[in-house]
mmCIF file of C-alpha atoms in Angstrom:
data_model
loop_
_atom_site.group_PDB
_atom_site.id
_atom_site.type_symbol
_atom_site.label_atom_id
_atom_site.label_comp_id
_atom_site.label_asym_id
_atom_site.label_seq_id
_atom_site.Cartn_x
_atom_site.Cartn_y
_atom_site.Cartn_z
ATOM 1 C CA MET V 520 -12.508 -12.233 13.560
ATOM 2 C CA GLN V 521 -11.913 -8.953 15.319
ATOM 3 C CA TYR V 522 -9.760 -6.014 14.289
ATOM 4 C CA ASP V 523 -6.483 -5.763 16.228
ATOM 5 C CA PRO V 524 -5.712 -2.079 16.933
ATOM 6 C CA GLU V 525 -2.077 -3.059 17.587
ATOM 7 C CA ASN V 526 -1.376 -4.266 14.024
ATOM 8 C CA ILE V 527 1.618 -2.734 12.257
ATOM 9 C CA PHE V 528 -0.479 -0.577 9.893
ATOM 10 C CA ALA V 529 -2.484 0.841 12.811
ATOM 11 C CA LYS V 530 0.853 1.696 14.423
ATOM 12 C CA ILE V 531 1.952 3.438 11.214
ATOM 13 C CA LEU V 532 -1.294 5.438 11.186
ATOM 14 C CA ASN V 533 -0.753 6.383 14.851
ATOM 15 C CA GLY V 534 2.801 7.540 14.114
ATOM 16 C CA ASP V 535 4.325 4.833 16.304
ATOM 17 C CA ILE V 536 6.237 3.348 13.353
ATOM 18 C CA PRO V 537 7.747 5.466 10.547
ATOM 19 C CA SER V 538 6.773 5.029 6.916
ATOM 20 C CA PHE V 539 7.588 6.526 3.534
ATOM 21 C CA LYS V 540 4.368 8.425 2.871
ATOM 22 C CA ILE V 541 3.288 8.967 -0.712
ATOM 23 C CA TYR V 542 -0.227 10.329 -0.307
ATOM 24 C CA GLU V 543 -2.778 11.014 2.391
ATOM 25 C CA ASP V 544 -6.322 12.335 2.468
ATOM 26 C CA GLU V 545 -9.038 12.338 5.122
ATOM 27 C CA GLU V 546 -9.906 8.679 4.596
ATOM 28 C CA THR V 547 -6.809 6.906 3.261
ATOM 29 C CA TYR V 548 -3.053 6.670 3.616
ATOM 30 C CA CYS V 549 -0.583 5.440 0.985
ATOM 31 C CA PHE V 550 2.990 4.437 1.786
ATOM 32 C CA MET V 551 5.829 2.312 0.460
ATOM 33 C CA ASP V 552 6.182 -1.390 1.183
ATOM 34 C CA ILE V 553 9.594 -1.928 2.821
ATOM 35 C CA MET V 554 9.783 -5.427 1.343
ATOM 36 C CA PRO V 555 9.079 -4.432 -2.252
ATOM 37 C CA ARG V 556 8.244 -7.045 -4.839
ATOM 38 C CA SER V 557 8.517 -4.438 -7.603
ATOM 39 C CA ASP V 558 10.039 -0.985 -7.953
ATOM 40 C CA GLY V 559 7.423 1.416 -6.594
ATOM 41 C CA HIS V 560 5.525 -1.253 -4.614
ATOM 42 C CA CYS V 561 3.222 0.701 -2.329
ATOM 43 C CA LEU V 562 0.193 0.146 -0.125
ATOM 44 C CA VAL V 563 -3.144 1.923 0.279
ATOM 45 C CA ILE V 564 -5.011 1.564 3.570
ATOM 46 C CA PRO V 565 -8.099 3.106 5.125
ATOM 47 C CA LYS V 566 -7.479 5.319 8.141
ATOM 48 C CA THR V 567 -10.382 3.712 9.973
ATOM 49 C CA PRO V 568 -10.248 0.240 11.554
ATOM 50 C CA CYS V 569 -10.962 -2.530 9.080
ATOM 51 C CA ARG V 570 -9.560 -6.060 9.134
ATOM 52 C CA ASN V 571 -9.907 -6.786 5.404
ATOM 53 C CA ILE V 572 -12.271 -6.673 2.441
ATOM 54 C CA LEU V 573 -14.659 -9.063 4.216
ATOM 55 C CA ASP V 574 -15.609 -6.484 6.861
ATOM 56 C CA ALA V 575 -14.957 -3.280 4.901
ATOM 57 C CA SER V 576 -17.780 -0.822 4.525
ATOM 58 C CA PRO V 577 -18.763 0.427 1.051
ATOM 59 C CA GLU V 578 -17.364 3.828 2.086
ATOM 60 C CA GLN V 579 -13.987 2.394 3.095
ATOM 61 C CA LEU V 580 -13.747 0.461 -0.158
ATOM 62 C CA ALA V 581 -14.739 3.474 -2.267
ATOM 63 C CA ALA V 582 -12.187 5.699 -0.536
ATOM 64 C CA CYS V 583 -9.423 3.115 -0.917
ATOM 65 C CA MET V 584 -10.190 2.487 -4.575
ATOM 66 C CA ALA V 585 -10.189 6.223 -5.359
ATOM 67 C CA THR V 586 -6.721 6.455 -3.820
ATOM 68 C CA VAL V 587 -5.576 3.263 -5.557
ATOM 69 C CA SER V 588 -6.603 4.741 -8.911
ATOM 70 C CA LYS V 589 -4.842 8.039 -8.238
ATOM 71 C CA VAL V 590 -1.625 6.430 -7.018
ATOM 72 C CA ALA V 591 -1.591 3.706 -9.702
ATOM 73 C CA ASN V 592 -1.706 6.377 -12.389
ATOM 74 C CA ALA V 593 1.114 8.262 -10.669
ATOM 75 C CA CYS V 594 3.130 5.019 -10.548
ATOM 76 C CA MET V 595 2.617 4.549 -14.279
ATOM 77 C CA ARG V 596 4.124 8.001 -14.863
ATOM 78 C CA ALA V 597 6.881 7.819 -12.234
ATOM 79 C CA PHE V 598 8.230 4.455 -13.389
ATOM 80 C CA GLU V 599 7.232 4.594 -17.060
ATOM 81 C CA ALA V 600 5.447 1.334 -16.275
ATOM 82 C CA ASP V 601 3.671 -0.826 -18.822
ATOM 83 C CA GLY V 602 0.965 -1.805 -16.359
ATOM 84 C CA ILE V 603 -0.103 -2.224 -12.745
ATOM 85 C CA SER V 604 -0.762 -5.325 -10.658
ATOM 86 C CA LEU V 605 -3.180 -4.778 -7.786
ATOM 87 C CA GLN V 606 -3.272 -7.298 -4.927
ATOM 88 C CA GLN V 607 -5.527 -7.645 -1.900
ATOM 89 C CA PHE V 608 -5.439 -10.603 0.484
ATOM 90 C CA SER V 609 -8.148 -11.402 3.059
ATOM 91 C CA GLU V 610 -7.617 -13.703 6.039
ATOM 92 C CA ALA V 611 -4.641 -16.010 6.557
ATOM 93 C CA ALA V 612 -5.947 -18.655 4.165
ATOM 94 C CA GLY V 613 -6.180 -15.932 1.509
ATOM 95 C CA GLY V 614 -2.564 -14.882 2.057
ATOM 96 C CA GLN V 615 -3.147 -11.921 4.408
ATOM 97 C CA GLU V 616 -0.309 -11.287 6.864
ATOM 98 C CA VAL V 617 -1.194 -7.846 8.276
ATOM 99 C CA PHE V 618 -4.803 -7.735 9.403
ATOM 100 C CA HIS V 619 -5.661 -4.177 8.376
ATOM 101 C CA LEU V 620 -7.271 -3.770 4.953
ATOM 102 C CA HIS V 621 -4.615 -2.924 2.382
ATOM 103 C CA PHE V 622 -4.135 -2.906 -1.354
ATOM 104 C CA HIS V 623 -0.734 -3.565 -2.938
ATOM 105 C CA ILE V 624 0.071 -1.473 -6.029
ATOM 106 C CA HIS V 625 2.863 -2.914 -8.184
ATOM 107 C CA PRO V 626 4.125 -0.922 -11.184
ATOM 108 C CA ARG V 627 5.017 -3.527 -13.809
ATOM 109 C CA HIS V 628 7.207 -3.674 -16.884
ATOM 110 C CA GLU V 629 6.744 -6.098 -19.751
ATOM 111 C CA GLY V 630 8.847 -9.232 -19.212
ATOM 112 C CA VAL V 631 9.917 -8.339 -15.639
ATOM 113 C CA SER V 632 8.702 -10.706 -12.923
ATOM 114 C CA MET V 633 7.880 -9.589 -9.413
ATOM 115 C CA ARG V 634 10.580 -10.283 -6.849
ATOM 116 C CA PRO V 635 10.055 -12.911 -4.117
ATOM 117 C CA ALA V 636 8.143 -11.837 -1.019
ATOM 118 C CA GLY V 637 9.767 -11.196 2.335
ATOM 119 C CA LYS V 638 13.061 -9.554 1.354
ATOM 120 C CA MET V 639 13.836 -6.186 2.945
ATOM 121 C CA GLY V 640 14.488 -3.417 0.452
ATOM 122 C CA ASP V 641 17.110 -0.662 0.402
ATOM 123 C CA MET V 642 15.618 2.219 2.417
ATOM 124 C CA ASP V 643 17.378 4.922 0.363
ATOM 125 C CA VAL V 644 15.962 3.446 -2.849
ATOM 126 C CA ILE V 645 12.492 3.106 -1.314
ATOM 127 C CA LYS V 646 12.582 6.720 -0.117
ATOM 128 C CA ALA V 647 13.586 7.927 -3.586
ATOM 129 C CA GLN V 648 10.783 5.889 -5.163
ATOM 130 C CA ALA V 649 8.248 7.363 -2.712
ATOM 131 C CA GLU V 650 9.396 10.844 -3.687
ATOM 132 C CA ALA V 651 9.079 10.001 -7.387
ATOM 133 C CA ILE V 652 5.495 8.763 -6.964
ATOM 134 C CA ALA V 653 4.566 11.761 -4.802
ATOM 135 C CA ALA V 654 6.005 14.111 -7.447
ATOM 136 C CA ALA V 655 4.005 12.322 -10.167
ATOM 137 C CA LEU V 656 0.817 12.973 -8.160
ATOM 138 C CA LYS V 657 1.255 16.726 -8.517
ATOM 139 C CA PRO V 658 -0.516 18.378 -11.438
#
């Protein structure tokens, strides 16, 4: 399978589609999921083309995981979470819908289930959550 440079996450990286940015470095970009399954649900992606974990280079994976760790810890602080669920789906049969490598970070609270997939969130709430995570990233 080939990488599609017109996928929605590539368009976000190119600035063609807006996003609620949380964090960015030379190799990765982290932003809010607009169909959140948990409060603070965000995504980490590499800035370079990569379809999924099956074609990711060791460098892309290392960069993404460093950002995942940083943002997951910020989510723990921002939402006073009890834990984090990390999801990654590869290929359609594995549940992947957007074919650009991405990791879902879900702040979790004891006894609270994740919401169903596919429901658009409230943009004002999502923006406020992005700001809370970004603030928790600051020393």
